[in-house]
JSON list of C-alpha atoms in Angstrom, two decimals:
[
{"chain": "A", "resi": 1, "resn": "UNK", "atom": "CA", "xyz": [79.03, 184.06, 147.43]},
{"chain": "A", "resi": 2, "resn": "UNK", "atom": "CA", "xyz": [80.74, 185.41, 144.80]},
{"chain": "A", "resi": 3, "resn": "UNK", "atom": "CA", "xyz": [81.59, 188.62, 147.15]},
{"chain": "A", "resi": 4, "resn": "UNK", "atom": "CA", "xyz": [82.67, 186.25, 149.84]},
{"chain": "A", "resi": 5, "resn": "UNK", "atom": "CA", "xyz": [84.93, 184.06, 146.97]},
{"chain": "A", "resi": 6, "resn": "UNK", "atom": "CA", "xyz": [86.62, 187.73, 145.60]},
{"chain": "A", "resi": 7, "resn": "UNK", "atom": "CA", "xyz": [87.40, 188.43, 149.35]},
{"chain": "A", "resi": 8, "resn": "UNK", "atom": "CA", "xyz": [84.73, 191.24, 150.19]},
{"chain": "A", "resi": 9, "resn": "UNK", "atom": "CA", "xyz": [82.69, 190.29, 153.68]},
{"chain": "A", "resi": 10, "resn": "UNK", "atom": "CA", "xyz": [79.48, 190.64, 152.80]},
{"chain": "A", "resi": 11, "resn": "UNK", "atom": "CA", "xyz": [76.64, 193.44, 153.25]},
{"chain": "A", "resi": 12, "resn": "UNK", "atom": "CA", "xyz": [80.04, 195.18, 152.42]},
{"chain": "A", "resi": 13, "resn": "UNK", "atom": "CA", "xyz": [78.13, 195.87, 148.44]},
{"chain": "A", "resi": 14, "resn": "UNK", "atom": "CA", "xyz": [75.69, 193.37, 148.78]},
{"chain": "A", "resi": 15, "resn": "UNK", "atom": "CA", "xyz": [72.57, 193.92, 150.97]},
{"chain": "A", "resi": 16, "resn": "UNK", "atom": "CA", "xyz": [70.26, 191.18, 152.29]},
{"chain": "A", "resi": 17, "resn": "UNK", "atom": "CA", "xyz": [68.05, 190.84, 155.52]},
{"chain": "A", "resi": 18, "resn": "UNK", "atom": "CA", "xyz": [69.31, 187.57, 156.00]},
{"chain": "A", "resi": 19, "resn": "UNK", "atom": "CA", "xyz": [71.82, 186.23, 158.71]},
{"chain": "A", "resi": 20, "resn": "UNK", "atom": "CA", "xyz": [75.37, 185.85, 156.39]},
{"chain": "A", "resi": 21, "resn": "UNK", "atom": "CA", "xyz": [75.28, 181.80, 156.87]},
{"chain": "A", "resi": 22, "resn": "UNK", "atom": "CA", "xyz": [73.72, 181.57, 153.46]},
{"chain": "A", "resi": 23, "resn": "UNK", "atom": "CA", "xyz": [76.56, 183.76, 151.41]},
{"chain": "A", "resi": 24, "resn": "UNK", "atom": "CA", "xyz": [79.05, 181.57, 153.36]},
{"chain": "A", "resi": 25, "resn": "UNK", "atom": "CA", "xyz": [77.17, 178.30, 152.33]},
{"chain": "A", "resi": 26, "resn": "UNK", "atom": "CA", "xyz": [76.64, 179.88, 148.64]},
{"chain": "A", "resi": 27, "resn": "UNK", "atom": "CA", "xyz": [80.43, 180.48, 147.87]},
{"chain": "A", "resi": 28, "resn": "UNK", "atom": "CA", "xyz": [80.49, 177.14, 149.52]},
{"chain": "A", "resi": 29, "resn": "UNK", "atom": "CA", "xyz": [78.72, 175.76, 146.82]},
{"chain": "A", "resi": 30, "resn": "UNK", "atom": "CA", "xyz": [80.56, 177.08, 144.89]},
{"chain": "A", "resi": 31, "resn": "UNK", "atom": "CA", "xyz": [84.01, 176.95, 145.11]},
{"chain": "A", "resi": 32, "resn": "UNK", "atom": "CA", "xyz": [82.88, 173.54, 145.06]},
{"chain": "A", "resi": 33, "resn": "UNK", "atom": "CA", "xyz": [80.43, 173.19, 141.68]},
{"chain": "A", "resi": 34, "resn": "UNK", "atom": "CA", "xyz": [81.12, 176.17, 140.71]},
{"chain": "A", "resi": 35, "resn": "UNK", "atom": "CA", "xyz": [79.38, 179.71, 139.66]},
{"chain": "A", "resi": 36, "resn": "UNK", "atom": "CA", "xyz": [76.66, 178.64, 137.29]},
{"chain": "A", "resi": 37, "resn": "UNK", "atom": "CA", "xyz": [72.79, 177.43, 137.76]},
{"chain": "A", "resi": 38, "resn": "UNK", "atom": "CA", "xyz": [74.36, 174.30, 137.05]},
{"chain": "A", "resi": 39, "resn": "UNK", "atom": "CA", "xyz": [77.05, 174.89, 139.52]},
{"chain": "A", "resi": 40, "resn": "UNK", "atom": "CA", "xyz": [74.06, 175.61, 142.76]},
{"chain": "A", "resi": 41, "resn": "UNK", "atom": "CA", "xyz": [71.09, 173.21, 141.27]},
{"chain": "A", "resi": 42, "resn": "UNK", "atom": "CA", "xyz": [74.32, 170.67, 142.15]},
{"chain": "A", "resi": 43, "resn": "UNK", "atom": "CA", "xyz": [74.78, 171.98, 145.99]},
{"chain": "A", "resi": 44, "resn": "UNK", "atom": "CA", "xyz": [71.20, 171.86, 146.37]},
{"chain": "A", "resi": 45, "resn": "UNK", "atom": "CA", "xyz": [71.06, 168.70, 145.07]},
{"chain": "A", "resi": 46, "resn": "UNK", "atom": "CA", "xyz": [74.16, 167.97, 147.78]},
{"chain": "A", "resi": 47, "resn": "UNK", "atom": "CA", "xyz": [72.49, 169.46, 150.87]},
{"chain": "A", "resi": 48, "resn": "UNK", "atom": "CA", "xyz": [68.42, 167.66, 150.41]},
{"chain": "A", "resi": 49, "resn": "UNK", "atom": "CA", "xyz": [70.09, 164.90, 149.47]},
{"chain": "A", "resi": 50, "resn": "UNK", "atom": "CA", "xyz": [71.50, 164.91, 153.22]},
{"chain": "A", "resi": 51, "resn": "UNK", "atom": "CA", "xyz": [67.99, 165.96, 154.39]},
{"chain": "A", "resi": 52, "resn": "UNK", "atom": "CA", "xyz": [67.15, 163.02, 153.29]},
{"chain": "A", "resi": 53, "resn": "UNK", "atom": "CA", "xyz": [69.91, 160.34, 154.83]},
{"chain": "A", "resi": 54, "resn": "UNK", "atom": "CA", "xyz": [69.66, 161.65, 158.17]},
{"chain": "A", "resi": 55, "resn": "UNK", "atom": "CA", "xyz": [65.49, 161.48, 157.85]},
{"chain": "A", "resi": 56, "resn": "UNK", "atom": "CA", "xyz": [66.19, 157.95, 158.03]},
{"chain": "A", "resi": 57, "resn": "UNK", "atom": "CA", "xyz": [69.05, 157.90, 160.09]},
{"chain": "A", "resi": 58, "resn": "UNK", "atom": "CA", "xyz": [66.69, 159.80, 162.65]},
{"chain": "A", "resi": 59, "resn": "UNK", "atom": "CA", "xyz": [62.91, 157.69, 161.67]},
{"chain": "A", "resi": 60, "resn": "UNK", "atom": "CA", "xyz": [65.45, 154.48, 162.94]},
{"chain": "A", "resi": 61, "resn": "UNK", "atom": "CA", "xyz": [67.12, 156.10, 165.82]},
{"chain": "A", "resi": 62, "resn": "UNK", "atom": "CA", "xyz": [63.24, 156.51, 167.19]},
{"chain": "A", "resi": 63, "resn": "UNK", "atom": "CA", "xyz": [61.74, 153.51, 166.17]},
{"chain": "A", "resi": 64, "resn": "UNK", "atom": "CA", "xyz": [63.63, 151.37, 163.72]},
{"chain": "A", "resi": 65, "resn": "UNK", "atom": "CA", "xyz": [65.19, 150.65, 159.50]},
{"chain": "A", "resi": 66, "resn": "UNK", "atom": "CA", "xyz": [61.55, 150.59, 158.47]},
{"chain": "A", "resi": 67, "resn": "UNK", "atom": "CA", "xyz": [60.10, 153.82, 159.51]},
{"chain": "A", "resi": 68, "resn": "UNK", "atom": "CA", "xyz": [63.57, 155.70, 158.77]},
{"chain": "A", "resi": 69, "resn": "UNK", "atom": "CA", "xyz": [63.42, 154.67, 155.36]},
{"chain": "A", "resi": 70, "resn": "UNK", "atom": "CA", "xyz": [59.91, 154.99, 155.07]},
{"chain": "A", "resi": 71, "resn": "UNK", "atom": "CA", "xyz": [60.46, 158.48, 156.77]},
{"chain": "A", "resi": 72, "resn": "UNK", "atom": "CA", "xyz": [63.20, 159.37, 154.12]},
{"chain": "A", "resi": 73, "resn": "UNK", "atom": "CA", "xyz": [61.38, 158.12, 150.67]},
{"chain": "A", "resi": 74, "resn": "UNK", "atom": "CA", "xyz": [58.31, 160.58, 152.27]},
{"chain": "A", "resi": 75, "resn": "UNK", "atom": "CA", "xyz": [61.02, 163.32, 152.73]},
{"chain": "A", "resi": 76, "resn": "UNK", "atom": "CA", "xyz": [62.27, 162.28, 149.33]},
{"chain": "A", "resi": 77, "resn": "UNK", "atom": "CA", "xyz": [59.44, 163.07, 147.74]},
{"chain": "A", "resi": 78, "resn": "UNK", "atom": "CA", "xyz": [57.69, 165.90, 149.16]},
{"chain": "A", "resi": 79, "resn": "UNK", "atom": "CA", "xyz": [60.83, 168.03, 149.15]},
{"chain": "A", "resi": 80, "resn": "UNK", "atom": "CA", "xyz": [60.55, 168.27, 144.76]},
{"chain": "A", "resi": 81, "resn": "UNK", "atom": "CA", "xyz": [57.17, 169.34, 145.09]},
{"chain": "A", "resi": 82, "resn": "UNK", "atom": "CA", "xyz": [56.91, 172.93, 143.70]},
{"chain": "A", "resi": 83, "resn": "UNK", "atom": "CA", "xyz": [54.89, 173.94, 146.71]},
{"chain": "A", "resi": 84, "resn": "UNK", "atom": "CA", "xyz": [58.09, 174.09, 149.18]},
{"chain": "A", "resi": 85, "resn": "UNK", "atom": "CA", "xyz": [59.97, 175.07, 145.82]},
{"chain": "A", "resi": 86, "resn": "UNK", "atom": "CA", "xyz": [62.40, 172.44, 145.41]},
{"chain": "A", "resi": 87, "resn": "UNK", "atom": "CA", "xyz": [64.00, 173.55, 142.32]},
{"chain": "A", "resi": 88, "resn": "UNK", "atom": "CA", "xyz": [65.34, 176.86, 144.24]},
{"chain": "A", "resi": 89, "resn": "UNK", "atom": "CA", "xyz": [68.18, 177.34, 146.08]},
{"chain": "A", "resi": 90, "resn": "UNK", "atom": "CA", "xyz": [66.23, 178.86, 149.17]},
{"chain": "A", "resi": 91, "resn": "UNK", "atom": "CA", "xyz": [67.70, 179.05, 152.91]},
{"chain": "A", "resi": 92, "resn": "UNK", "atom": "CA", "xyz": [65.40, 176.92, 153.77]},
{"chain": "A", "resi": 93, "resn": "UNK", "atom": "CA", "xyz": [66.55, 174.23, 151.83]},
{"chain": "A", "resi": 94, "resn": "UNK", "atom": "CA", "xyz": [70.60, 174.53, 153.35]},
{"chain": "A", "resi": 95, "resn": "UNK", "atom": "CA", "xyz": [69.10, 174.97, 156.99]},
{"chain": "A", "resi": 96, "resn": "UNK", "atom": "CA", "xyz": [67.16, 172.11, 157.19]},
{"chain": "A", "resi": 97, "resn": "UNK", "atom": "CA", "xyz": [70.88, 168.96, 157.07]},
{"chain": "A", "resi": 98, "resn": "UNK", "atom": "CA", "xyz": [71.94, 171.50, 160.00]},
{"chain": "A", "resi": 99, "resn": "UNK", "atom": "CA", "xyz": [69.10, 171.43, 161.85]},
{"chain": "A", "resi": 100, "resn": "UNK", "atom": "CA", "xyz": [68.10, 167.73, 161.00]},
{"chain": "A", "resi": 101, "resn": "UNK", "atom": "CA", "xyz": [72.53, 167.39, 161.60]},
{"chain": "A", "resi": 102, "resn": "UNK", "atom": "CA", "xyz": [71.02, 168.78, 165.13]},
{"chain": "A", "resi": 103, "resn": "UNK", "atom": "CA", "xyz": [68.60, 166.84, 166.27]},
{"chain": "A", "resi": 104, "resn": "UNK", "atom": "CA", "xyz": [69.86, 163.31, 165.16]},
{"chain": "A", "resi": 105, "resn": "UNK", "atom": "CA", "xyz": [72.90, 163.73, 167.86]},
{"chain": "A", "resi": 106, "resn": "UNK", "atom": "CA", "xyz": [70.05, 164.80, 170.22]},
{"chain": "A", "resi": 107, "resn": "UNK", "atom": "CA", "xyz": [68.83, 161.55, 169.72]},
{"chain": "A", "resi": 108, "resn": "UNK", "atom": "CA", "xyz": [72.21, 159.70, 170.06]},
{"chain": "A", "resi": 109, "resn": "UNK", "atom": "CA", "xyz": [73.14, 161.71, 172.93]},
{"chain": "A", "resi": 110, "resn": "UNK", "atom": "CA", "xyz": [69.37, 160.49, 175.03]},
{"chain": "A", "resi": 111, "resn": "UNK", "atom": "CA", "xyz": [71.36, 157.17, 174.22]},
{"chain": "A", "resi": 112, "resn": "UNK", "atom": "CA", "xyz": [75.25, 157.45, 174.97]},
{"chain": "A", "resi": 113, "resn": "UNK", "atom": "CA", "xyz": [75.05, 160.88, 177.34]},
{"chain": "A", "resi": 114, "resn": "UNK", "atom": "CA", "xyz": [78.60, 162.44, 175.29]},
{"chain": "A", "resi": 115, "resn": "UNK", "atom": "CA", "xyz": [79.23, 165.93, 176.34]},
{"chain": "A", "resi": 116, "resn": "UNK", "atom": "CA", "xyz": [80.58, 166.04, 172.92]},
{"chain": "A", "resi": 117, "resn": "UNK", "atom": "CA", "xyz": [77.35, 164.96, 171.18]},
{"chain": "A", "resi": 118, "resn": "UNK", "atom": "CA", "xyz": [75.79, 167.66, 173.05]},
{"chain": "A", "resi": 119, "resn": "UNK", "atom": "CA", "xyz": [77.91, 170.31, 172.17]},
{"chain": "A", "resi": 120, "resn": "UNK", "atom": "CA", "xyz": [77.72, 168.95, 168.46]},
{"chain": "A", "resi": 121, "resn": "UNK", "atom": "CA", "xyz": [74.30, 169.59, 168.27]},
{"chain": "A", "resi": 122, "resn": "UNK", "atom": "CA", "xyz": [74.41, 173.56, 169.88]},
{"chain": "A", "resi": 123, "resn": "UNK", "atom": "CA", "xyz": [76.34, 174.00, 167.68]},
{"chain": "A", "resi": 124, "resn": "UNK", "atom": "CA", "xyz": [74.54, 172.93, 164.77]},
{"chain": "A", "resi": 125, "resn": "UNK", "atom": "CA", "xyz": [71.47, 174.43, 165.58]},
{"chain": "A", "resi": 126, "resn": "UNK", "atom": "CA", "xyz": [73.59, 177.63, 165.64]},
{"chain": "A", "resi": 127, "resn": "UNK", "atom": "CA", "xyz": [74.44, 176.91, 162.20]},
{"chain": "A", "resi": 128, "resn": "UNK", "atom": "CA", "xyz": [71.33, 176.53, 161.03]},
{"chain": "A", "resi": 129, "resn": "UNK", "atom": "CA", "xyz": [70.10, 179.99, 162.82]},
{"chain": "A", "resi": 130, "resn": "UNK", "atom": "CA", "xyz": [72.67, 182.00, 160.54]},
{"chain": "A", "resi": 131, "resn": "UNK", "atom": "CA", "xyz": [71.74, 180.22, 156.68]},
{"chain": "A", "resi": 132, "resn": "UNK", "atom": "CA", "xyz": [68.27, 181.82, 158.13]},
{"chain": "A", "resi": 133, "resn": "UNK", "atom": "CA", "xyz": [66.63, 183.38, 161.28]},
{"chain": "A", "resi": 134, "resn": "UNK", "atom": "CA", "xyz": [64.41, 181.32, 160.87]},
{"chain": "A", "resi": 135, "resn": "UNK", "atom": "CA", "xyz": [66.53, 178.54, 161.29]},
{"chain": "A", "resi": 136, "resn": "UNK", "atom": "CA", "xyz": [66.69, 179.67, 165.58]},
{"chain": "A", "resi": 137, "resn": "UNK", "atom": "CA", "xyz": [62.70, 178.22, 166.16]},
{"chain": "A", "resi": 138, "resn": "UNK", "atom": "CA", "xyz": [63.82, 175.05, 165.39]},
{"chain": "A", "resi": 139, "resn": "UNK", "atom": "CA", "xyz": [67.38, 174.60, 167.96]},
{"chain": "A", "resi": 140, "resn": "UNK", "atom": "CA", "xyz": [64.66, 176.02, 170.23]},
{"chain": "A", "resi": 141, "resn": "UNK", "atom": "CA", "xyz": [62.66, 173.06, 169.99]},
{"chain": "A", "resi": 142, "resn": "UNK", "atom": "CA", "xyz": [66.24, 170.78, 170.18]},
{"chain": "A", "resi": 143, "resn": "UNK", "atom": "CA", "xyz": [65.72, 172.95, 173.25]},
{"chain": "A", "resi": 144, "resn": "UNK", "atom": "CA", "xyz": [62.73, 171.59, 175.08]},
{"chain": "A", "resi": 145, "resn": "UNK", "atom": "CA", "xyz": [63.35, 168.61, 173.30]},
{"chain": "A", "resi": 146, "resn": "UNK", "atom": "CA", "xyz": [66.84, 168.02, 175.89]},
{"chain": "A", "resi": 147, "resn": "UNK", "atom": "CA", "xyz": [64.75, 169.38, 178.67]},
{"chain": "A", "resi": 148, "resn": "UNK", "atom": "CA", "xyz": [62.18, 166.41, 178.10]},
{"chain": "A", "resi": 149, "resn": "UNK", "atom": "CA", "xyz": [65.46, 164.04, 177.95]},
{"chain": "A", "resi": 150, "resn": "UNK", "atom": "CA", "xyz": [67.36, 165.77, 181.36]},
{"chain": "A", "resi": 151, "resn": "UNK", "atom": "CA", "xyz": [64.12, 166.11, 183.41]},
{"chain": "A", "resi": 152, "resn": "UNK", "atom": "CA", "xyz": [64.73, 162.35, 183.48]},
{"chain": "A", "resi": 153, "resn": "UNK", "atom": "CA", "xyz": [68.02, 162.33, 184.97]},
{"chain": "A", "resi": 154, "resn": "UNK", "atom": "CA", "xyz": [66.56, 165.87, 186.98]},
{"chain": "A", "resi": 155, "resn": "UNK", "atom": "CA", "xyz": [66.10, 163.90, 190.67]},
{"chain": "A", "resi": 156, "resn": "UNK", "atom": "CA", "xyz": [69.26, 162.26, 190.19]},
{"chain": "A", "resi": 157, "resn": "UNK", "atom": "CA", "xyz": [71.94, 164.52, 189.55]},
{"chain": "A", "resi": 158, "resn": "UNK", "atom": "CA", "xyz": [69.78, 168.21, 189.44]},
{"chain": "A", "resi": 159, "resn": "UNK", "atom": "CA", "xyz": [73.43, 169.94, 189.20]},
{"chain": "A", "resi": 160, "resn": "UNK", "atom": "CA", "xyz": [74.14, 167.78, 185.39]},
{"chain": "A", "resi": 161, "resn": "UNK", "atom": "CA", "xyz": [70.73, 168.50, 184.30]},
{"chain": "A", "resi": 162, "resn": "UNK", "atom": "CA", "xyz": [70.98, 172.01, 184.82]},
{"chain": "A", "resi": 163, "resn": "UNK", "atom": "CA", "xyz": [74.91, 172.04, 182.94]},
{"chain": "A", "resi": 164, "resn": "UNK", "atom": "CA", "xyz": [73.77, 169.86, 179.81]},
{"chain": "A", "resi": 165, "resn": "UNK", "atom": "CA", "xyz": [71.08, 172.79, 179.64]},
{"chain": "A", "resi": 166, "resn": "UNK", "atom": "CA", "xyz": [74.25, 175.55, 179.91]},
{"chain": "A", "resi": 167, "resn": "UNK", "atom": "CA", "xyz": [76.16, 173.52, 177.71]},
{"chain": "A", "resi": 168, "resn": "UNK", "atom": "CA", "xyz": [73.70, 173.32, 174.71]},
{"chain": "A", "resi": 169, "resn": "UNK", "atom": "CA", "xyz": [72.93, 177.29, 174.95]},
{"chain": "A", "resi": 170, "resn": "UNK", "atom": "CA", "xyz": [76.91, 178.37, 174.52]},
{"chain": "A", "resi": 171, "resn": "UNK", "atom": "CA", "xyz": [77.47, 175.62, 171.93]},
{"chain": "A", "resi": 172, "resn": "UNK", "atom": "CA", "xyz": [74.53, 176.69, 170.43]},
{"chain": "A", "resi": 173, "resn": "UNK", "atom": "CA", "xyz": [75.10, 180.44, 170.34]},
{"chain": "A", "resi": 174, "resn": "UNK", "atom": "CA", "xyz": [78.36, 180.78, 169.98]},
{"chain": "A", "resi": 175, "resn": "UNK", "atom": "CA", "xyz": [78.61, 180.46, 165.83]},
{"chain": "A", "resi": 176, "resn": "UNK", "atom": "CA", "xyz": [76.64, 183.46, 166.53]},
{"chain": "A", "resi": 177, "resn": "UNK", "atom": "CA", "xyz": [78.91, 185.07, 168.71]},
{"chain": "A", "resi": 178, "resn": "UNK", "atom": "CA", "xyz": [81.80, 184.53, 166.03]},
{"chain": "A", "resi": 179, "resn": "UNK", "atom": "CA", "xyz": [79.29, 185.33, 163.10]},
{"chain": "A", "resi": 180, "resn": "UNK", "atom": "CA", "xyz": [79.55, 188.84, 164.84]},
{"chain": "A", "resi": 181, "resn": "UNK", "atom": "CA", "xyz": [83.23, 188.66, 165.91]},
{"chain": "A", "resi": 182, "resn": "UNK", "atom": "CA", "xyz": [83.93, 188.28, 162.00]},
{"chain": "A", "resi": 183, "resn": "UNK", "atom": "CA", "xyz": [81.47, 191.21, 161.23]},
{"chain": "A", "resi": 184, "resn": "UNK", "atom": "CA", "xyz": [83.17, 193.29, 163.23]},
{"chain": "A", "resi": 185, "resn": "UNK", "atom": "CA", "xyz": [86.46, 192.68, 162.04]},
{"chain": "A", "resi": 186, "resn": "UNK", "atom": "CA", "xyz": [85.23, 193.32, 158.66]},
{"chain": "A", "resi": 187, "resn": "UNK", "atom": "CA", "xyz": [83.86, 196.45, 159.75]},
{"chain": "A", "resi": 188, "resn": "UNK", "atom": "CA", "xyz": [80.77, 196.54, 158.18]},
{"chain": "A", "resi": 189, "resn": "UNK", "atom": "CA", "xyz": [78.84, 196.50, 161.85]},
{"chain": "A", "resi": 190, "resn": "UNK", "atom": "CA", "xyz": [76.43, 199.26, 161.70]},
{"chain": "A", "resi": 191, "resn": "UNK", "atom": "CA", "xyz": [75.35, 198.19, 157.99]},
{"chain": "A", "resi": 192, "resn": "UNK", "atom": "CA", "xyz": [74.64, 194.35, 158.69]},
{"chain": "A", "resi": 193, "resn": "UNK", "atom": "CA", "xyz": [72.93, 195.92, 162.04]},
{"chain": "A", "resi": 194, "resn": "UNK", "atom": "CA", "xyz": [70.22, 197.59, 159.61]},
{"chain": "A", "resi": 195, "resn": "UNK", "atom": "CA", "xyz": [69.84, 194.86, 157.09]},
{"chain": "A", "resi": 196, "resn": "UNK", "atom": "CA", "xyz": [69.37, 191.65, 159.21]},
{"chain": "A", "resi": 197, "resn": "UNK", "atom": "CA", "xyz": [67.78, 193.53, 162.50]},
{"chain": "A", "resi": 198, "resn": "UNK", "atom": "CA", "xyz": [66.47, 196.91, 161.59]},
{"chain": "A", "resi": 199, "resn": "UNK", "atom": "CA", "xyz": [65.51, 196.55, 158.12]},
{"chain": "A", "resi": 200, "resn": "UNK", "atom": "CA", "xyz": [63.88, 192.82, 158.92]},
{"chain": "A", "resi": 201, "resn": "UNK", "atom": "CA", "xyz": [61.98, 193.86, 162.02]},
{"chain": "A", "resi": 202, "resn": "UNK", "atom": "CA", "xyz": [60.13, 196.81, 159.60]},
{"chain": "A", "resi": 203, "resn": "UNK", "atom": "CA", "xyz": [59.82, 194.31, 157.21]},
{"chain": "A", "resi": 204, "resn": "UNK", "atom": "CA", "xyz": [58.12, 191.71, 159.20]},
{"chain": "A", "resi": 205, "resn": "UNK", "atom": "CA", "xyz": [56.37, 194.19, 160.80]},
{"chain": "A", "resi": 206, "resn": "UNK", "atom": "CA", "xyz": [54.14, 194.89, 157.81]},
{"chain": "A", "resi": 207, "resn": "UNK", "atom": "CA", "xyz": [51.32, 192.55, 158.35]},
{"chain": "A", "resi": 208, "resn": "UNK", "atom": "CA", "xyz": [49.84, 192.11, 161.97]},
{"chain": "A", "resi": 209, "resn": "UNK", "atom": "CA", "xyz": [49.26, 188.48, 163.25]},
{"chain": "A", "resi": 210, "resn": "UNK", "atom": "CA", "xyz": [45.87, 189.09, 163.19]},
{"chain": "A", "resi": 211, "resn": "UNK", "atom": "CA", "xyz": [46.32, 189.36, 159.61]},
{"chain": "A", "resi": 212, "resn": "UNK", "atom": "CA", "xyz": [48.61, 186.48, 158.47]},
{"chain": "A", "resi": 213, "resn": "UNK", "atom": "CA", "xyz": [46.21, 184.51, 158.55]},
{"chain": "A", "resi": 214, "resn": "UNK", "atom": "CA", "xyz": [43.53, 186.06, 156.22]}
]
């Protein structure tokens, strides 16, 4: 994040197997709150508060205001637990607000059927995946939810339902494509590919699926 603020692209002088979204979010946090441990914790607090608020609106949209308030309160209490490393500004804490906002946009789309909400949802899930690769699974769950939504309209307008799925996928992929374009133009594509894909794949395959539960 500090290197980005100095105009140096990621993967050129510092390496990690995460996608570059988290580095830009760190740069944003340090730009707003300062390049100190206090500034980073303030940024974490801001993003966690955003997740709490989004949980309220998701619960409200699904059921009612009481459920929304209960869900946000439960999330707030659980997010303070050391079991989820609440005081560490890990990438997962930055993924959540974008994923939750993506789910909320899908819920609003279900009610209003506005294409702009669908595109917004896909883009938010895509940004969440850029913060950490695991965020892509949340995008997949959003896609499954969208399938359930458009299936109800399939017999009425099959073409429209299929286009909705395409728009969601395109919007979700667009942040990743823009990321690749930026990395390519920065001249660090080979290093990016090694750390985010080659090294990450080797790192993940050190433990076989059968031994993951032991």
